[in-house]
Amino acid sequence: MKLKGEGEIKMIRTDKLFTIKEASEWATKYLGKTVTTSNISYLIQYGRIKKNGDNGMAQVSQQELMNYYKSYNGKREILWKDQLGEDLNWALSFDQYKEAETTKHVHRLHPYKGKFIPQLVEYFLDSHTDNFKKQIYFKRGDIVLDPFAGSGTTMVQACELGMHTIGIDVSAFNALIGNCKVWKYNLDTVQAEINRITKALRGFLSNSHTLEFEENLLQALYEFNNKYFPVPEYKYKVKRRQINEGKYGAEKEKEFLPIFNKLVKTYDIKLKQDKADRFLDKWYSQHIRDEIDFVFNEIKKIKDADAKRIISIILSRTIRSCRATTHADLATLVEPITATYYCAKHGKVCKPLFSILKWWETYTKDTVKRLLQFDKLRTQTFQFSLTGDSRTIDIFGELEKKNPAFAELARKQKIRGIFSSPPYVGLIDYHEQHAYAYDLFGFKREDDLEIGPLYKGQSKEAKQNYVQGIVDVLINCKKYLVDDYDIFLVANDKHNIYPTIAEDAGMQIVNQFMRPVLNRTEKDKSAYSEIIFHIKGK
Ligand SMILES: C[S@@+](CC[C@H](N)C(=O)[O-])C[C@H]1O[C@@H](n2cnc3c(N)ncnc32)[C@H](O)[C@@H]1O
C-alpha cells in the first residue's frame, strides 16, 4: 500500500542539490560537452532553473537541471535531423563555439544584421578536408571575391588565412565597415585621437545636467526595481506564470512615471528635438543629439584619414546603441520612446539613454582591443571592399582606382573563386538598417540597387527580379574568375530558386552543404537550415 505523500518523499530524497561548480561538472558529464559555471549561472539568471540558498552558497536541483536539458538541448540534433533530413551537416552548426568566438576580434566592430559566422567562411576557405568537404578549394595567395561583402566577414577570414579578397557592396556604409575591419592602423594615433575626443566630450558634458540627471534616475530605478522586480525570483515566477507579466509590468511602469517626470523637470531635460524630419532628429533626445554633433565635429578635425575612418565607425556604433528605442525593439525600430518603460527583455523598468558618454567610452576601448587582437592574426595580403552594384561593376577597373598594386595582381592572377552570402528575397533592407549612419555621414543611398530588399516584398515579380539580379551578378563576376572557378553561395533557399539561378547563369550546382543554424533568438526554436551551394562552370 502506498502511503499518502510517499511519491513526493521519494522524489525529494532522490533529488540532489548541487553547488554551481558541482552542477557544471555534473552537466558536463551528462551532456558530454563542456558546461561552465557561467552557463549554470545564466540558467539561474534567466529563470530557467531555480536558485536555492543565497549568494554565498547558491545551490540548484539536479532534477530541475535534468528536466531543463531534456526539454531542449541535447535533443536538438536528433529532432532537427528528423525535420530537415539526415544530410544536415551538424559539424557546420559550429555549436561548440561560444558567442565570443563567433564574434571574435574585428567581427564585432559594428553591428550588422545578416552576417555569416567566420567559422563558416574558414571551413570553406581553409585547407582541411573531412567527410563533407572532400577537397581543398582555396590556397594561400589566391584571390577570393565576395560580391555581397556586407560587413566584410570573408575579407577578415581570408586575411587570417593569407588570401587576398575583393569585396563589393552596393551600400557605401557596409563597404566602409568591412574596410575598417581589415585596415592596418597606427594604433597610437587612433588612441591619442580617442583620448582627445573623450576629454573634450567630458568637458562638453560638464556644462550640462544630463550626467547628474542620469545618475539620479539610475539610483531611483535601482531602488524601484529591487523592490518590485527582484532578481532572479521575478523572472522565475514569470516563467512559471505565477505573475501576469503584461499586467504587472504595465502597472509598475505607470507607477514609476511620476518619479521620472519629476527628475526631468528638476534637471530641465529636453526629451525631444523640435524637428522630426531626419533620422537624427527623430530618434534622439536633444541632449544626445547635441553630443553626437559635438563628437562628429571633433572627428572632422582628425588629420590621419585612417584614424578618422575607424573613429567614425565607433561613433556610428555608439549612436546606434543610443537610439530612443526600447531594448526589445533595437533591431526593428517602432516608435521613439522618451520615458522609462517596462522592459520584458530585462524583466524590470528600463530607461532610454540621455548621454552617449557611456557607450562611447565602452566602444572606444572595445574597438582598440579588437584591432590589437586582429593585428596579431592578420597576414600581409590585399583586402578591399568596393562600393558598387555587383551586376554591372567593372571590378578590376574600380580596384585600379583604389589600390593599383592589388589591381595589377588581380589582372595577372585572376580571381580563384567566390565565397558569399547573397541577400535573400524580401528579408532585409540593407541601407535602412544603418539609416542613422547614412544620415550622420551623408553617404549616398542606393536602396534601389539592392537585390531582393525587404521593401520590395516576396511577390512573384519580386522573386523574378531577384533571380535575374543574382544571375546578372554571377555573369558579371565570371569575367574576372579563373576558368576552373569554384563559387560558394550561402542561402536559405526556401523558394528553391538557386537551381534556376545557376542554370540561367550558365553554371551548374555540383554540391550542396546543408547547415543547421542554431544561434537564433530565444523565441524562435524552429529547425532552420542554410544551404551552401557549390557552383561551377558547365
Ligand atoms: C547577406 S548580406 C552579406 C553579409 C556578409 N556575408 C557578412 O558577413 O557581413 C548581403 C549584402 O549584399 C548587398 N547587396 C545587395 N544588393 C547588392 C548589389 N546589387 N550589389 C552588391 N551588393 C549588394 C547588401 O547591401 C548586403 O550587405
Tab-separated table of C-alpha atoms in Angstrom, residues 260-452:
chain	number	residue	atom	x	y	z
A	260	PHE	CA	10.799	60.086	-13.812
A	261	ASN	CA	8.807	63.210	-14.683
A	262	LYS	CA	9.892	64.926	-11.517
A	263	LEU	CA	13.569	64.328	-12.301
A	264	VAL	CA	13.085	65.540	-15.881
A	265	LYS	CA	11.671	68.770	-14.533
A	266	THR	CA	14.321	69.217	-11.862
A	267	TYR	CA	17.175	68.826	-14.339
A	268	ASP	CA	15.462	70.586	-17.211
A	269	ILE	CA	15.842	67.643	-19.593
A	270	LYS	CA	14.640	68.099	-23.152
A	271	LEU	CA	13.209	64.733	-24.169
A	272	LYS	CA	12.534	65.536	-27.819
A	273	GLN	CA	14.024	67.715	-30.511
A	274	ASP	CA	11.923	70.446	-32.091
A	275	LYS	CA	12.043	68.853	-35.529
A	276	ALA	CA	11.497	65.228	-36.548
A	277	ASP	CA	12.386	65.449	-40.239
A	278	ARG	CA	15.580	63.393	-40.349
A	279	PHE	CA	16.503	60.156	-38.609
A	280	LEU	CA	18.862	62.054	-36.332
A	281	ASP	CA	16.072	64.460	-35.366
A	282	LYS	CA	13.505	61.808	-34.639
A	283	TRP	CA	15.420	59.080	-32.858
A	284	TYR	CA	17.496	61.029	-30.360
A	285	SER	CA	16.732	63.253	-27.386
A	286	GLN	CA	18.020	66.813	-27.704
A	287	HIS	CA	20.894	66.078	-25.306
A	288	ILE	CA	22.094	63.034	-27.196
A	289	ARG	CA	21.824	64.881	-30.471
A	290	ASP	CA	23.984	67.716	-29.172
A	291	GLU	CA	26.623	65.222	-28.054
A	292	ILE	CA	26.556	63.402	-31.399
A	293	ASP	CA	27.080	66.666	-33.268
A	294	PHE	CA	29.830	67.635	-30.857
A	295	VAL	CA	31.786	64.390	-31.274
A	296	PHE	CA	31.291	64.379	-35.025
A	297	ASN	CA	32.777	67.867	-35.214
A	298	GLU	CA	35.762	66.667	-33.204
A	299	ILE	CA	36.187	63.721	-35.594
A	300	LYS	CA	36.242	66.104	-38.537
A	301	LYS	CA	39.361	67.701	-37.024
A	302	ILE	CA	41.360	64.431	-37.244
A	303	LYS	CA	44.118	64.691	-39.857
A	304	ASP	CA	45.038	60.989	-40.138
A	305	ALA	CA	42.452	59.607	-42.606
A	306	ASP	CA	42.629	56.014	-41.267
A	307	ALA	CA	42.103	57.110	-37.671
A	308	LYS	CA	39.272	59.330	-38.829
A	309	ARG	CA	37.506	56.406	-40.504
A	310	ILE	CA	37.743	53.970	-37.609
A	311	ILE	CA	36.711	56.620	-35.078
A	312	SER	CA	33.729	57.440	-37.290
A	313	ILE	CA	32.780	53.766	-37.093
A	314	ILE	CA	32.994	53.974	-33.294
A	315	LEU	CA	30.699	56.981	-33.288
A	316	SER	CA	28.289	55.167	-35.567
A	317	ARG	CA	28.250	52.126	-33.275
A	318	THR	CA	27.697	54.452	-30.320
A	319	ILE	CA	24.773	56.295	-31.813
A	320	ARG	CA	23.168	53.045	-32.885
A	321	SER	CA	23.093	51.992	-29.235
A	322	CYS	CA	21.682	55.367	-28.212
A	323	ARG	CA	18.594	55.461	-30.419
A	324	ALA	CA	15.455	56.267	-28.454
A	325	THR	CA	14.083	52.769	-28.548
A	326	THR	CA	13.224	50.041	-26.081
A	327	HIS	CA	15.724	47.229	-25.593
A	328	ALA	CA	13.305	44.844	-27.259
A	329	ASP	CA	12.976	46.963	-30.403
A	330	LEU	CA	16.662	47.640	-31.059
A	331	ALA	CA	16.602	45.628	-34.273
A	332	THR	CA	13.232	46.799	-35.557
A	333	LEU	CA	12.520	50.367	-34.576
A	334	VAL	CA	8.870	51.012	-33.757
A	335	GLU	CA	8.333	54.462	-32.243
A	336	PRO	CA	10.819	56.702	-30.433
A	337	ILE	CA	10.414	56.478	-26.675
A	338	THR	CA	11.087	59.345	-24.335
A	339	ALA	CA	10.263	57.907	-20.911
A	340	THR	CA	11.011	54.930	-18.678
A	341	TYR	CA	9.193	51.713	-19.673
A	342	TYR	CA	8.683	48.124	-18.585
A	343	CYS	CA	11.253	46.019	-20.446
A	344	ALA	CA	10.266	42.378	-20.940
A	345	LYS	CA	13.800	41.573	-22.092
A	346	HIS	CA	15.344	42.560	-18.767
A	347	GLY	CA	12.291	41.986	-16.581
A	348	LYS	CA	12.345	45.427	-14.972
A	349	VAL	CA	11.731	49.096	-15.669
A	350	CYS	CA	14.390	50.433	-18.046
A	351	LYS	CA	15.166	53.873	-19.368
A	352	PRO	CA	16.185	55.393	-22.674
A	353	LEU	CA	19.626	56.982	-22.865
A	354	PHE	CA	20.321	60.631	-22.232
A	355	SER	CA	24.039	60.758	-22.948
A	356	ILE	CA	26.329	58.920	-25.362
A	357	LEU	CA	29.314	59.016	-22.991
A	358	LYS	CA	28.941	55.519	-21.544
A	359	TRP	CA	28.688	53.780	-24.907
A	360	TRP	CA	31.344	55.993	-26.456
A	361	GLU	CA	33.812	55.023	-23.738
A	362	THR	CA	32.832	51.340	-23.907
A	363	TYR	CA	33.152	51.147	-27.677
A	364	THR	CA	36.370	53.128	-27.946
A	365	LYS	CA	38.060	50.677	-25.563
A	366	ASP	CA	36.451	47.670	-27.184
A	367	THR	CA	37.462	48.747	-30.698
A	368	VAL	CA	41.108	49.296	-29.861
A	369	LYS	CA	41.210	45.937	-28.085
A	370	ARG	CA	39.702	44.171	-31.082
A	371	LEU	CA	42.037	45.874	-33.568
A	372	LEU	CA	45.007	44.789	-31.462
A	373	GLN	CA	43.756	41.193	-31.383
A	374	PHE	CA	43.314	41.100	-35.136
A	375	ASP	CA	46.716	42.681	-35.698
A	376	LYS	CA	48.288	39.527	-34.295
A	377	LEU	CA	46.422	37.283	-36.736
A	378	ARG	CA	46.431	39.236	-39.946
A	379	THR	CA	48.650	38.409	-42.901
A	380	GLN	CA	50.262	40.791	-45.382
A	381	THR	CA	47.569	40.481	-48.020
A	382	PHE	CA	45.361	42.777	-50.075
A	383	GLN	CA	41.821	43.303	-48.843
A	384	PHE	CA	39.449	45.841	-50.270
A	385	SER	CA	35.710	46.255	-50.432
A	386	LEU	CA	34.458	48.327	-53.367
A	387	THR	CA	31.208	50.228	-53.274
A	388	GLY	CA	29.124	49.303	-56.288
A	389	ASP	CA	26.458	47.187	-57.905
A	390	SER	CA	27.852	43.703	-58.492
A	391	ARG	CA	25.663	43.252	-61.567
A	392	THR	CA	27.493	45.931	-63.501
A	393	ILE	CA	30.679	46.957	-61.710
A	394	ASP	CA	33.969	46.895	-63.603
A	395	ILE	CA	35.788	45.064	-60.831
A	396	PHE	CA	39.403	45.440	-61.926
A	397	GLY	CA	38.803	48.986	-63.232
A	398	GLU	CA	37.368	50.154	-59.912
A	399	LEU	CA	40.034	48.322	-57.953
A	400	GLU	CA	42.667	50.096	-60.034
A	401	LYS	CA	41.364	53.436	-58.718
A	402	LYS	CA	41.541	52.303	-55.091
A	403	ASN	CA	44.570	50.036	-54.994
A	404	PRO	CA	46.659	49.836	-58.208
A	405	ALA	CA	49.046	47.191	-56.846
A	406	PHE	CA	46.163	44.896	-55.948
A	407	ALA	CA	44.538	45.511	-59.342
A	408	GLU	CA	47.783	44.555	-61.091
A	409	LEU	CA	47.991	41.287	-59.149
A	410	ALA	CA	44.321	40.565	-59.805
A	411	ARG	CA	44.696	41.114	-63.562
A	412	LYS	CA	47.679	38.806	-63.671
A	413	GLN	CA	46.361	36.070	-61.431
A	414	LYS	CA	42.580	36.394	-61.846
A	415	ILE	CA	40.148	35.506	-59.114
A	416	ARG	CA	40.173	31.919	-57.853
A	417	GLY	CA	36.534	31.813	-56.745
A	418	ILE	CA	33.676	33.317	-54.817
A	419	PHE	CA	32.581	32.897	-51.227
A	420	SER	CA	29.498	34.952	-50.495
A	421	SER	CA	26.074	35.135	-48.916
A	422	PRO	CA	23.711	36.971	-51.228
A	423	PRO	CA	20.729	38.847	-49.847
A	424	TYR	CA	17.555	36.765	-49.965
A	425	VAL	CA	14.145	37.739	-51.354
A	426	GLY	CA	12.345	40.288	-49.193
A	427	LEU	CA	14.221	39.749	-45.936
A	428	ILE	CA	16.369	42.776	-45.061
A	429	ASP	CA	16.734	46.394	-46.151
A	430	TYR	CA	20.497	46.740	-46.063
A	431	HIS	CA	20.664	50.516	-46.325
A	432	GLU	CA	17.788	51.156	-43.953
A	433	GLN	CA	19.330	49.123	-41.135
A	434	HIS	CA	22.029	51.787	-40.915
A	435	ALA	CA	19.780	54.809	-41.552
A	436	TYR	CA	21.425	56.666	-38.639
A	437	ALA	CA	24.867	56.328	-40.241
A	438	TYR	CA	23.676	57.479	-43.672
A	439	ASP	CA	22.080	60.490	-42.047
A	440	LEU	CA	25.161	61.316	-39.981
A	441	PHE	CA	27.859	60.809	-42.619
A	442	GLY	CA	25.807	61.894	-45.630
A	443	PHE	CA	26.726	58.878	-47.806
A	444	LYS	CA	24.678	58.448	-50.943
A	445	ARG	CA	21.976	55.796	-50.519
A	446	GLU	CA	21.398	53.332	-53.344
A	447	ASP	CA	18.425	51.440	-51.904
A	448	ASP	CA	17.042	50.992	-55.381
A	449	LEU	CA	20.030	48.934	-56.478
A	450	GLU	CA	19.690	46.409	-53.635
A	451	ILE	CA	18.805	42.944	-54.869
A	452	GLY	CA	15.725	41.495	-53.111
